[in-house]
mmCIF file with all atom_site columns, C-alpha atoms in Angstrom:
data_model
loop_
_atom_site.group_PDB
_atom_site.id
_atom_site.type_symbol
_atom_site.label_atom_id
_atom_site.label_alt_id
_atom_site.label_comp_id
_atom_site.label_asym_id
_atom_site.label_entity_id
_atom_site.label_seq_id
_atom_site.pdbx_PDB_ins_code
_atom_site.Cartn_x
_atom_site.Cartn_y
_atom_site.Cartn_z
_atom_site.occupancy
_atom_site.B_iso_or_equiv
_atom_site.pdbx_formal_charge
_atom_site.auth_seq_id
_atom_site.auth_comp_id
_atom_site.auth_asym_id
_atom_site.auth_atom_id
_atom_site.pdbx_PDB_model_num
ATOM 1   C CA . MET A 1 1   ? 15.047  10.616  19.000  1.00 0.00 ? 1   MET A CA 1
ATOM 2   C CA . LYS A 1 2   ? 14.599  6.956   18.157  1.00 0.00 ? 2   LYS A CA 1
ATOM 3   C CA . PRO A 1 3   ? 14.286  6.049   14.456  1.00 0.00 ? 3   PRO A CA 1
ATOM 4   C CA . VAL A 1 4   ? 10.791  5.677   13.044  1.00 0.00 ? 4   VAL A CA 1
ATOM 5   C CA . THR A 1 5   ? 9.752   2.015   12.887  1.00 0.00 ? 5   THR A CA 1
ATOM 6   C CA . ALA A 1 6   ? 7.763   -0.065  10.414  1.00 0.00 ? 6   ALA A CA 1
ATOM 7   C CA . GLY A 1 7   ? 5.161   -0.621  13.110  1.00 0.00 ? 7   GLY A CA 1
ATOM 8   C CA . GLU A 1 8   ? 4.701   3.124   13.542  1.00 0.00 ? 8   GLU A CA 1
ATOM 9   C CA . ILE A 1 9   ? 4.236   3.680   9.805   1.00 0.00 ? 9   ILE A CA 1
ATOM 10  C CA . ALA A 1 10  ? 1.621   0.900   9.681   1.00 0.00 ? 10  ALA A CA 1
ATOM 11  C CA . SER A 1 11  ? -0.158  2.236   12.768  1.00 0.00 ? 11  SER A CA 1
ATOM 12  C CA . TRP A 1 12  ? -0.116  5.827   11.514  1.00 0.00 ? 12  TRP A CA 1
ATOM 13  C CA . THR A 1 13  ? -1.565  4.716   8.173   1.00 0.00 ? 13  THR A CA 1
ATOM 14  C CA . ALA A 1 14  ? -4.392  2.905   9.968   1.00 0.00 ? 14  ALA A CA 1
ATOM 15  C CA . SER A 1 15  ? -5.073  5.970   12.125  1.00 0.00 ? 15  SER A CA 1
ATOM 16  C CA . ALA A 1 16  ? -5.150  8.197   9.051   1.00 0.00 ? 16  ALA A CA 1
ATOM 17  C CA . VAL A 1 17  ? -7.647  6.143   7.073   1.00 0.00 ? 17  VAL A CA 1
ATOM 18  C CA . ALA A 1 18  ? -9.808  5.589   10.175  1.00 0.00 ? 18  ALA A CA 1
ATOM 19  C CA . GLU A 1 19  ? -10.760 9.254   9.830   1.00 0.00 ? 19  GLU A CA 1
ATOM 20  C CA . VAL A 1 20  ? -12.242 8.595   6.353   1.00 0.00 ? 20  VAL A CA 1
ATOM 21  C CA . ASP A 1 21  ? -15.573 6.906   5.641   1.00 0.00 ? 21  ASP A CA 1
ATOM 22  C CA . ALA A 1 22  ? -14.905 3.233   4.845   1.00 0.00 ? 22  ALA A CA 1
ATOM 23  C CA . ASP A 1 23  ? -17.333 3.232   1.917   1.00 0.00 ? 23  ASP A CA 1
ATOM 24  C CA . ASP A 1 24  ? -15.567 6.236   0.386   1.00 0.00 ? 24  ASP A CA 1
ATOM 25  C CA . LEU A 1 25  ? -12.289 4.353   0.680   1.00 0.00 ? 25  LEU A CA 1
ATOM 26  C CA . ALA A 1 26  ? -13.941 1.329   -0.946  1.00 0.00 ? 26  ALA A CA 1
ATOM 27  C CA . TYR A 1 27  ? -15.036 3.570   -3.817  1.00 0.00 ? 27  TYR A CA 1
ATOM 28  C CA . LEU A 1 28  ? -11.479 4.806   -4.357  1.00 0.00 ? 28  LEU A CA 1
ATOM 29  C CA . ALA A 1 29  ? -10.066 1.272   -4.356  1.00 0.00 ? 29  ALA A CA 1
ATOM 30  C CA . LEU A 1 30  ? -12.816 -0.075  -6.615  1.00 0.00 ? 30  LEU A CA 1
ATOM 31  C CA . THR A 1 31  ? -12.593 2.554   -9.327  1.00 0.00 ? 31  THR A CA 1
ATOM 32  C CA . GLY A 1 32  ? -8.846  3.131   -9.571  1.00 0.00 ? 32  GLY A CA 1
ATOM 33  C CA . LYS A 1 33  ? -5.522  2.725   -7.834  1.00 0.00 ? 33  LYS A CA 1
ATOM 34  C CA . ALA A 1 34  ? -5.868  4.328   -4.409  1.00 0.00 ? 34  ALA A CA 1
ATOM 35  C CA . GLU A 1 35  ? -2.264  4.390   -3.218  1.00 0.00 ? 35  GLU A CA 1
ATOM 36  C CA . LEU A 1 36  ? -1.799  8.120   -3.770  1.00 0.00 ? 36  LEU A CA 1
ATOM 37  C CA . GLN A 1 37  ? -4.986  8.991   -1.876  1.00 0.00 ? 37  GLN A CA 1
ATOM 38  C CA . ILE A 1 38  ? -3.954  6.748   1.033   1.00 0.00 ? 38  ILE A CA 1
ATOM 39  C CA . ARG A 1 39  ? -0.523  8.393   0.966   1.00 0.00 ? 39  ARG A CA 1
ATOM 40  C CA . ASP A 1 40  ? -2.185  11.793  1.129   1.00 0.00 ? 40  ASP A CA 1
ATOM 41  C CA . TYR A 1 41  ? -4.359  10.794  4.100   1.00 0.00 ? 41  TYR A CA 1
ATOM 42  C CA . LEU A 1 42  ? -1.206  9.613   5.875   1.00 0.00 ? 42  LEU A CA 1
ATOM 43  C CA . ALA A 1 43  ? 0.573   12.864  5.042   1.00 0.00 ? 43  ALA A CA 1
ATOM 44  C CA . MET A 1 44  ? -2.277  14.980  6.406   1.00 0.00 ? 44  MET A CA 1
ATOM 45  C CA . TRP A 1 45  ? -2.444  12.864  9.573   1.00 0.00 ? 45  TRP A CA 1
ATOM 46  C CA . CYS A 1 46  ? 1.309   13.252  10.090  1.00 0.00 ? 46  CYS A CA 1
ATOM 47  C CA . ARG A 1 47  ? 1.087   17.011  9.544   1.00 0.00 ? 47  ARG A CA 1
ATOM 48  C CA . ARG A 1 48  ? -1.497  17.277  12.310  1.00 0.00 ? 48  ARG A CA 1
ATOM 49  C CA . SER A 1 49  ? -0.087  14.682  14.696  1.00 0.00 ? 49  SER A CA 1
ATOM 50  C CA . LEU A 1 50  ? 3.714   14.840  14.488  1.00 0.00 ? 50  LEU A CA 1
ATOM 51  C CA . ASP A 1 51  ? 4.502   18.356  15.645  1.00 0.00 ? 51  ASP A CA 1
ATOM 52  C CA . ASP A 1 52  ? 8.283   17.962  15.452  1.00 0.00 ? 52  ASP A CA 1
ATOM 53  C CA . LEU A 1 53  ? 8.340   16.685  11.862  1.00 0.00 ? 53  LEU A CA 1
ATOM 54  C CA . VAL A 1 54  ? 7.396   18.055  8.451   1.00 0.00 ? 54  VAL A CA 1
ATOM 55  C CA . ALA A 1 55  ? 5.269   15.821  6.194   1.00 0.00 ? 55  ALA A CA 1
ATOM 56  C CA . ALA A 1 56  ? 6.547   16.125  2.622   1.00 0.00 ? 56  ALA A CA 1
ATOM 57  C CA . ARG A 1 57  ? 4.789   14.515  -0.338  1.00 0.00 ? 57  ARG A CA 1
ATOM 58  C CA . GLU A 1 58  ? 6.776   13.872  -3.533  1.00 0.00 ? 58  GLU A CA 1
ATOM 59  C CA . TRP A 1 59  ? 10.029  14.848  -1.808  1.00 0.00 ? 59  TRP A CA 1
ATOM 60  C CA . LYS A 1 60  ? 12.925  14.673  -4.272  1.00 0.00 ? 60  LYS A CA 1
ATOM 61  C CA . ARG A 1 61  ? 11.171  11.950  -6.311  1.00 0.00 ? 61  ARG A CA 1
ATOM 62  C CA . HIS A 1 62  ? 10.274  9.889   -3.259  1.00 0.00 ? 62  HIS A CA 1
ATOM 63  C CA . ASP A 1 63  ? 6.607   9.226   -2.526  1.00 0.00 ? 63  ASP A CA 1
ATOM 64  C CA . PHE A 1 64  ? 6.652   10.589  1.012   1.00 0.00 ? 64  PHE A CA 1
ATOM 65  C CA . ALA A 1 65  ? 9.178   11.826  3.545   1.00 0.00 ? 65  ALA A CA 1
ATOM 66  C CA . LEU A 1 66  ? 9.212   12.976  7.129   1.00 0.00 ? 66  LEU A CA 1
ATOM 67  C CA . LEU A 1 67  ? 11.669  15.811  7.633   1.00 0.00 ? 67  LEU A CA 1
ATOM 68  C CA . ARG A 1 68  ? 13.235  17.501  10.620  1.00 0.00 ? 68  ARG A CA 1
ATOM 69  C CA . GLY A 1 69  ? 13.899  20.927  9.238   1.00 0.00 ? 69  GLY A CA 1
ATOM 70  C CA . ARG A 1 70  ? 15.230  20.137  5.769   1.00 0.00 ? 70  ARG A CA 1
ATOM 71  C CA . THR A 1 71  ? 16.701  16.778  6.758   1.00 0.00 ? 71  THR A CA 1
ATOM 72  C CA . PRO A 1 72  ? 14.800  13.531  6.073   1.00 0.00 ? 72  PRO A CA 1
ATOM 73  C CA . VAL A 1 73  ? 14.431  11.171  9.010   1.00 0.00 ? 73  VAL A CA 1
ATOM 74  C CA . ALA A 1 74  ? 12.150  8.687   7.211   1.00 0.00 ? 74  ALA A CA 1
ATOM 75  C CA . ILE A 1 75  ? 11.332  8.104   3.538   1.00 0.00 ? 75  ILE A CA 1
ATOM 76  C CA . ILE A 1 76  ? 8.468   5.922   2.315   1.00 0.00 ? 76  ILE A CA 1
ATOM 77  C CA . GLU A 1 77  ? 7.905   4.422   -1.125  1.00 0.00 ? 77  GLU A CA 1
ATOM 78  C CA . GLY A 1 78  ? 4.382   3.132   -1.731  1.00 0.00 ? 78  GLY A CA 1
ATOM 79  C CA . LYS A 1 79  ? 2.858   0.349   -3.803  1.00 0.00 ? 79  LYS A CA 1
ATOM 80  C CA . LEU A 1 80  ? -0.555  -1.267  -4.158  1.00 0.00 ? 80  LEU A CA 1
ATOM 81  C CA . TRP A 1 81  ? -1.287  -4.861  -5.161  1.00 0.00 ? 81  TRP A CA 1
ATOM 82  C CA . ALA A 1 82  ? -4.427  -6.954  -5.465  1.00 0.00 ? 82  ALA A CA 1
ATOM 83  C CA . SER A 1 83  ? -4.700  -10.140 -3.457  1.00 0.00 ? 83  SER A CA 1
ATOM 84  C CA . PHE A 1 84  ? -4.692  -12.214 -6.655  1.00 0.00 ? 84  PHE A CA 1
ATOM 85  C CA . ASN A 1 85  ? -1.407  -10.555 -7.663  1.00 0.00 ? 85  ASN A CA 1
ATOM 86  C CA . VAL A 1 86  ? 0.331   -11.742 -4.511  1.00 0.00 ? 86  VAL A CA 1
ATOM 87  C CA . LEU A 1 87  ? -1.082  -15.255 -4.809  1.00 0.00 ? 87  LEU A CA 1
ATOM 88  C CA . ASN A 1 88  ? 0.318   -15.486 -8.346  1.00 0.00 ? 88  ASN A CA 1
ATOM 89  C CA . HIS A 1 89  ? 3.719   -17.091 -7.639  1.00 0.00 ? 89  HIS A CA 1
ATOM 90  C CA . LYS A 1 90  ? 5.149   -16.007 -10.980 1.00 0.00 ? 90  LYS A CA 1
ATOM 91  C CA . LYS A 1 91  ? 4.162   -12.355 -10.492 1.00 0.00 ? 91  LYS A CA 1
ATOM 92  C CA . LEU A 1 92  ? 5.254   -12.330 -6.852  1.00 0.00 ? 92  LEU A CA 1
ATOM 93  C CA . ASN A 1 93  ? 8.772   -13.470 -7.761  1.00 0.00 ? 93  ASN A CA 1
ATOM 94  C CA . SER A 1 94  ? 9.155   -11.642 -11.051 1.00 0.00 ? 94  SER A CA 1
ATOM 95  C CA . GLY A 1 95  ? 12.080  -9.235  -11.162 1.00 0.00 ? 95  GLY A CA 1
ATOM 96  C CA . HIS A 1 96  ? 10.396  -6.966  -13.719 1.00 0.00 ? 96  HIS A CA 1
ATOM 97  C CA . PRO A 1 97  ? 10.358  -3.478  -12.139 1.00 0.00 ? 97  PRO A CA 1
ATOM 98  C CA . SER A 1 98  ? 6.926   -2.545  -13.529 1.00 0.00 ? 98  SER A CA 1
ATOM 99  C CA . HIS A 1 99  ? 5.016   -5.829  -13.519 1.00 0.00 ? 99  HIS A CA 1
ATOM 100 C CA . GLY A 1 100 ? 6.701   -7.992  -10.872 1.00 0.00 ? 100 GLY A CA 1
ATOM 101 C CA . ILE A 1 101 ? 6.267   -7.585  -7.129  1.00 0.00 ? 101 ILE A CA 1
ATOM 102 C CA . LEU A 1 102 ? 9.868   -8.549  -6.451  1.00 0.00 ? 102 LEU A CA 1
ATOM 103 C CA . GLY A 1 103 ? 11.095  -6.187  -9.158  1.00 0.00 ? 103 GLY A CA 1
ATOM 104 C CA . ALA A 1 104 ? 9.044   -3.293  -7.798  1.00 0.00 ? 104 ALA A CA 1
ATOM 105 C CA . MET A 1 105 ? 10.377  -3.944  -4.297  1.00 0.00 ? 105 MET A CA 1
ATOM 106 C CA . GLN A 1 106 ? 13.963  -4.030  -5.562  1.00 0.00 ? 106 GLN A CA 1
ATOM 107 C CA . LYS A 1 107 ? 13.484  -0.808  -7.516  1.00 0.00 ? 107 LYS A CA 1
ATOM 108 C CA . ASP A 1 108 ? 12.208  1.032   -4.441  1.00 0.00 ? 108 ASP A CA 1
ATOM 109 C CA . MET A 1 109 ? 14.949  -0.467  -2.279  1.00 0.00 ? 109 MET A CA 1
ATOM 110 C CA . THR A 1 110 ? 17.571  0.791   -4.713  1.00 0.00 ? 110 THR A CA 1
ATOM 111 C CA . LYS A 1 111 ? 16.152  4.338   -4.524  1.00 0.00 ? 111 LYS A CA 1
ATOM 112 C CA . LEU A 1 112 ? 16.218  4.236   -0.736  1.00 0.00 ? 112 LEU A CA 1
ATOM 113 C CA . VAL A 1 113 ? 19.743  2.825   -0.555  1.00 0.00 ? 113 VAL A CA 1
ATOM 114 C CA . GLU A 1 114 ? 21.014  5.526   -2.916  1.00 0.00 ? 114 GLU A CA 1
ATOM 115 C CA . ARG A 1 115 ? 19.386  8.228   -0.795  1.00 0.00 ? 115 ARG A CA 1
ATOM 116 C CA . SER A 1 116 ? 20.850  6.764   2.399   1.00 0.00 ? 116 SER A CA 1
ATOM 117 C CA . LYS A 1 117 ? 24.338  7.326   1.014   1.00 0.00 ? 117 LYS A CA 1
ATOM 118 C CA . THR A 1 118 ? 23.872  11.074  1.455   1.00 0.00 ? 118 THR A CA 1
ATOM 119 C CA . GLU A 1 119 ? 21.230  11.248  4.193   1.00 0.00 ? 119 GLU A CA 1
ATOM 120 C CA . SER A 1 120 ? 21.006  9.723   7.669   1.00 0.00 ? 120 SER A CA 1
ATOM 121 C CA . MET A 1 121 ? 17.475  8.316   7.444   1.00 0.00 ? 121 MET A CA 1
ATOM 122 C CA . VAL A 1 122 ? 15.430  5.149   7.602   1.00 0.00 ? 122 VAL A CA 1
ATOM 123 C CA . GLY A 1 123 ? 13.603  3.941   4.507   1.00 0.00 ? 123 GLY A CA 1
ATOM 124 C CA . PHE A 1 124 ? 10.431  1.949   4.081   1.00 0.00 ? 124 PHE A CA 1
ATOM 125 C CA . VAL A 1 125 ? 8.421   0.230   1.366   1.00 0.00 ? 125 VAL A CA 1
ATOM 126 C CA . SER A 1 126 ? 4.731   0.497   2.260   1.00 0.00 ? 126 SER A CA 1
ATOM 127 C CA . THR A 1 127 ? 2.560   -1.950  0.315   1.00 0.00 ? 127 THR A CA 1
ATOM 128 C CA . LEU A 1 128 ? -1.216  -1.685  0.250   1.00 0.00 ? 128 LEU A CA 1
ATOM 129 C CA . LEU A 1 129 ? -3.019  -4.992  -0.297  1.00 0.00 ? 129 LEU A CA 1
ATOM 130 C CA . MET A 1 130 ? -6.650  -5.001  -1.385  1.00 0.00 ? 130 MET A CA 1
ATOM 131 C CA . GLY A 1 131 ? -9.307  -7.649  -1.765  1.00 0.00 ? 131 GLY A CA 1
ATOM 132 C CA . ILE A 1 132 ? -12.614 -7.126  -3.579  1.00 0.00 ? 132 ILE A CA 1
ATOM 133 C CA . ASN A 1 133 ? -15.778 -9.197  -3.840  1.00 0.00 ? 133 ASN A CA 1
ATOM 134 C CA . VAL A 1 134 ? -17.341 -8.214  -7.169  1.00 0.00 ? 134 VAL A CA 1
ATOM 135 C CA . SER A 1 135 ? -20.014 -10.934 -7.236  1.00 0.00 ? 135 SER A CA 1
ATOM 136 C CA . ASP A 1 136 ? -22.823 -8.502  -6.330  1.00 0.00 ? 136 ASP A CA 1
ATOM 137 C CA . VAL A 1 137 ? -21.866 -5.574  -8.548  1.00 0.00 ? 137 VAL A CA 1
ATOM 138 C CA . HIS A 1 138 ? -24.871 -4.520  -10.654 1.00 0.00 ? 138 HIS A CA 1
ATOM 139 C CA . PRO A 1 139 ? -24.348 -4.948  -14.423 1.00 0.00 ? 139 PRO A CA 1
ATOM 140 C CA . ASP A 1 140 ? -24.903 -1.207  -14.967 1.00 0.00 ? 140 ASP A CA 1
ATOM 141 C CA . ASP A 1 141 ? -22.005 -0.427  -12.614 1.00 0.00 ? 141 ASP A CA 1
ATOM 142 C CA . GLN A 1 142 ? -19.487 -2.962  -13.859 1.00 0.00 ? 142 GLN A CA 1
ATOM 143 C CA . GLU A 1 143 ? -17.798 -0.617  -16.328 1.00 0.00 ? 143 GLU A CA 1
ATOM 144 C CA . ILE A 1 144 ? -16.413 1.569   -13.542 1.00 0.00 ? 144 ILE A CA 1
ATOM 145 C CA . VAL A 1 145 ? -14.797 -1.333  -11.659 1.00 0.00 ? 145 VAL A CA 1
ATOM 146 C CA . LYS A 1 146 ? -11.103 -1.545  -12.482 1.00 0.00 ? 146 LYS A CA 1
ATOM 147 C CA . TYR A 1 147 ? -9.737  -5.012  -13.299 1.00 0.00 ? 147 TYR A CA 1
ATOM 148 C CA . LEU A 1 148 ? -13.245 -6.486  -13.066 1.00 0.00 ? 148 LEU A CA 1
ATOM 149 C CA . SER A 1 149 ? -12.425 -9.527  -15.190 1.00 0.00 ? 149 SER A CA 1
ATOM 150 C CA . ASP A 1 150 ? -9.382  -10.313 -13.029 1.00 0.00 ? 150 ASP A CA 1
ATOM 151 C CA . TRP A 1 151 ? -11.423 -10.091 -9.831  1.00 0.00 ? 151 TRP A CA 1
ATOM 152 C CA . LYS A 1 152 ? -14.110 -12.335 -11.343 1.00 0.00 ? 152 LYS A CA 1
ATOM 153 C CA . LYS A 1 153 ? -11.478 -14.838 -12.434 1.00 0.00 ? 153 LYS A CA 1
ATOM 154 C CA . SER A 1 154 ? -9.992  -14.929 -8.942  1.00 0.00 ? 154 SER A CA 1
ATOM 155 C CA . LEU A 1 155 ? -13.419 -15.697 -7.463  1.00 0.00 ? 155 LEU A CA 1
ATOM 156 C CA . LYS A 1 156 ? -13.899 -18.592 -9.878  1.00 0.00 ? 156 LYS A CA 1
ATOM 157 C CA . SER A 1 157 ? -10.991 -20.355 -8.215  1.00 0.00 ? 157 SER A CA 1
ATOM 158 C CA . GLY A 1 158 ? -13.421 -21.443 -5.518  1.00 0.00 ? 158 GLY A CA 1
ATOM 159 C CA . HIS A 1 159 ? -11.735 -19.491 -2.716  1.00 0.00 ? 159 HIS A CA 1
ATOM 160 C CA . ASN A 1 160 ? -13.762 -17.323 -0.378  1.00 0.00 ? 160 ASN A CA 1
ATOM 161 C CA . TRP A 1 161 ? -12.676 -13.766 -1.174  1.00 0.00 ? 161 TRP A CA 1
ATOM 162 C CA . LEU A 1 162 ? -11.841 -12.948 2.445   1.00 0.00 ? 162 LEU A CA 1
ATOM 163 C CA . ASP A 1 163 ? -9.868  -16.170 2.793   1.00 0.00 ? 163 ASP A CA 1
ATOM 164 C CA . GLN A 1 164 ? -8.043  -15.222 -0.399  1.00 0.00 ? 164 GLN A CA 1
ATOM 165 C CA . HIS A 1 165 ? -7.158  -11.817 1.034   1.00 0.00 ? 165 HIS A CA 1
ATOM 166 C CA . SER A 1 166 ? -6.002  -13.396 4.301   1.00 0.00 ? 166 SER A CA 1
ATOM 167 C CA . LYS A 1 167 ? -3.742  -15.846 2.455   1.00 0.00 ? 167 LYS A CA 1
ATOM 168 C CA . ALA A 1 168 ? -2.365  -13.044 0.300   1.00 0.00 ? 168 ALA A CA 1
ATOM 169 C CA . HIS A 1 169 ? -1.668  -10.938 3.395   1.00 0.00 ? 169 HIS A CA 1
ATOM 170 C CA . GLN A 1 170 ? 0.256   -13.795 4.995   1.00 0.00 ? 170 GLN A CA 1
ATOM 171 C CA . ALA A 1 171 ? 2.171   -14.444 1.771   1.00 0.00 ? 171 ALA A CA 1
ATOM 172 C CA . LEU A 1 172 ? 3.081   -10.763 1.435   1.00 0.00 ? 172 LEU A CA 1
ATOM 173 C CA . MET A 1 173 ? 4.260   -10.630 5.052   1.00 0.00 ? 173 MET A CA 1
ATOM 174 C CA . GLU A 1 174 ? 6.504   -13.649 4.515   1.00 0.00 ? 174 GLU A CA 1
ATOM 175 C CA . PHE A 1 175 ? 7.804   -12.247 1.221   1.00 0.00 ? 175 PHE A CA 1
ATOM 176 C CA . SER A 1 176 ? 8.475   -8.747  2.597   1.00 0.00 ? 176 SER A CA 1
ATOM 177 C CA . SER A 1 177 ? 10.146  -10.017 5.760   1.00 0.00 ? 177 SER A CA 1
ATOM 178 C CA . ARG A 1 178 ? 13.012  -11.248 3.603   1.00 0.00 ? 178 ARG A CA 1
ATOM 179 C CA . PHE A 1 179 ? 14.060  -7.617  3.117   1.00 0.00 ? 179 PHE A CA 1
ATOM 180 C CA . GLY A 1 180 ? 13.834  -6.242  6.648   1.00 0.00 ? 180 GLY A CA 1
ATOM 181 C CA . GLU A 1 181 ? 11.683  -5.504  9.681   1.00 0.00 ? 181 GLU A CA 1
ATOM 182 C CA . THR A 1 182 ? 8.066   -5.902  8.553   1.00 0.00 ? 182 THR A CA 1
ATOM 183 C CA . GLU A 1 183 ? 4.804   -4.952  10.258  1.00 0.00 ? 183 GLU A CA 1
ATOM 184 C CA . SER A 1 184 ? 1.226   -4.700  9.077   1.00 0.00 ? 184 SER A CA 1
ATOM 185 C CA . ALA A 1 185 ? -2.179  -3.257  9.903   1.00 0.00 ? 185 ALA A CA 1
ATOM 186 C CA . GLN A 1 186 ? -5.741  -3.711  8.727   1.00 0.00 ? 186 GLN A CA 1
ATOM 187 C CA . LEU A 1 187 ? -7.008  -0.475  7.191   1.00 0.00 ? 187 LEU A CA 1
ATOM 188 C CA . PHE A 1 188 ? -10.685 -0.721  6.303   1.00 0.00 ? 188 PHE A CA 1
ATOM 189 C CA . ARG A 1 189 ? -13.628 -2.772  5.073   1.00 0.00 ? 189 ARG A CA 1
ATOM 190 C CA . GLY A 1 190 ? -16.265 -0.941  3.072   1.00 0.00 ? 190 GLY A CA 1
ATOM 191 C CA . THR A 1 191 ? -18.780 -1.257  0.250   1.00 0.00 ? 191 THR A CA 1
ATOM 192 C CA . ALA A 1 192 ? -19.314 0.625   -3.014  1.00 0.00 ? 192 ALA A CA 1
ATOM 193 C CA . TYR A 1 193 ? -21.611 -0.247  -5.928  1.00 0.00 ? 193 TYR A CA 1
ATOM 194 C CA . GLY A 1 194 ? -22.422 -3.578  -4.300  1.00 0.00 ? 194 GLY A CA 1
ATOM 195 C CA . ALA A 1 195 ? -18.776 -4.634  -4.026  1.00 0.00 ? 195 ALA A CA 1
ATOM 196 C CA . GLU A 1 196 ? -17.151 -5.290  -0.660  1.00 0.00 ? 196 GLU A CA 1
ATOM 197 C CA . VAL A 1 197 ? -13.578 -4.082  -0.338  1.00 0.00 ? 197 VAL A CA 1
ATOM 198 C CA . VAL A 1 198 ? -10.907 -4.753  2.281   1.00 0.00 ? 198 VAL A CA 1
ATOM 199 C CA . MET A 1 199 ? -7.444  -3.261  2.477   1.00 0.00 ? 199 MET A CA 1
ATOM 200 C CA . SER A 1 200 ? -4.409  -3.816  4.659   1.00 0.00 ? 200 SER A CA 1
ATOM 201 C CA . VAL A 1 201 ? -0.901  -2.377  4.664   1.00 0.00 ? 201 VAL A CA 1
ATOM 202 C CA . VAL A 1 202 ? 2.443   -4.166  4.944   1.00 0.00 ? 202 VAL A CA 1
ATOM 203 C CA . VAL A 1 203 ? 5.409   -1.950  5.809   1.00 0.00 ? 203 VAL A CA 1
ATOM 204 C CA . THR A 1 204 ? 9.023   -3.057  5.477   1.00 0.00 ? 204 THR A CA 1
ATOM 205 C CA . ARG A 1 205 ? 12.078  -1.165  6.639   1.00 0.00 ? 205 ARG A CA 1
ATOM 206 C CA . THR A 1 206 ? 14.665  -1.683  3.924   1.00 0.00 ? 206 THR A CA 1
ATOM 207 C CA . VAL A 1 207 ? 17.284  0.887   5.001   1.00 0.00 ? 207 VAL A CA 1
#
């Protein structure tokens, strides 16, 4: 069997979230970090669609793994960033493992490399990228929107929010491609509490 590819992971993620109402997905992204829910949708899709593989969440401290029997054939580490995070050059290139995008990528890569020393598998970093237009959120609903002040600040820059997301997507693709084969997919566009939300995924094979 051929190794799983970054393009397949991106495509499978898109197929998984396509089965969920886009406005419900927007709600998840608007009110908290949605990477675990997206991971779970992917896992359930893989369980139903990949008959020869086992979909394993939280496998040996990895976010998600595809197993043949008890042997991993693909391991995925997941992250989520806002478009304004990626467009912040300092944050993008920071090596801090918790606050920097580069640092988070390196931390996940290290986990995958260590695992590959004992397992014959491919490893991926799957990064969700979201953009939100909060300009029409009703004042009564603003308290439930996570990082509202940051989203407002990003809109004050004068950039159209969709253009901002598009530029961030391109920047993340260029950044991630430095570490291996990289593919992407658009996931959804929905609305919750007056806010429009878009999300894409960028998947990089690092092992």
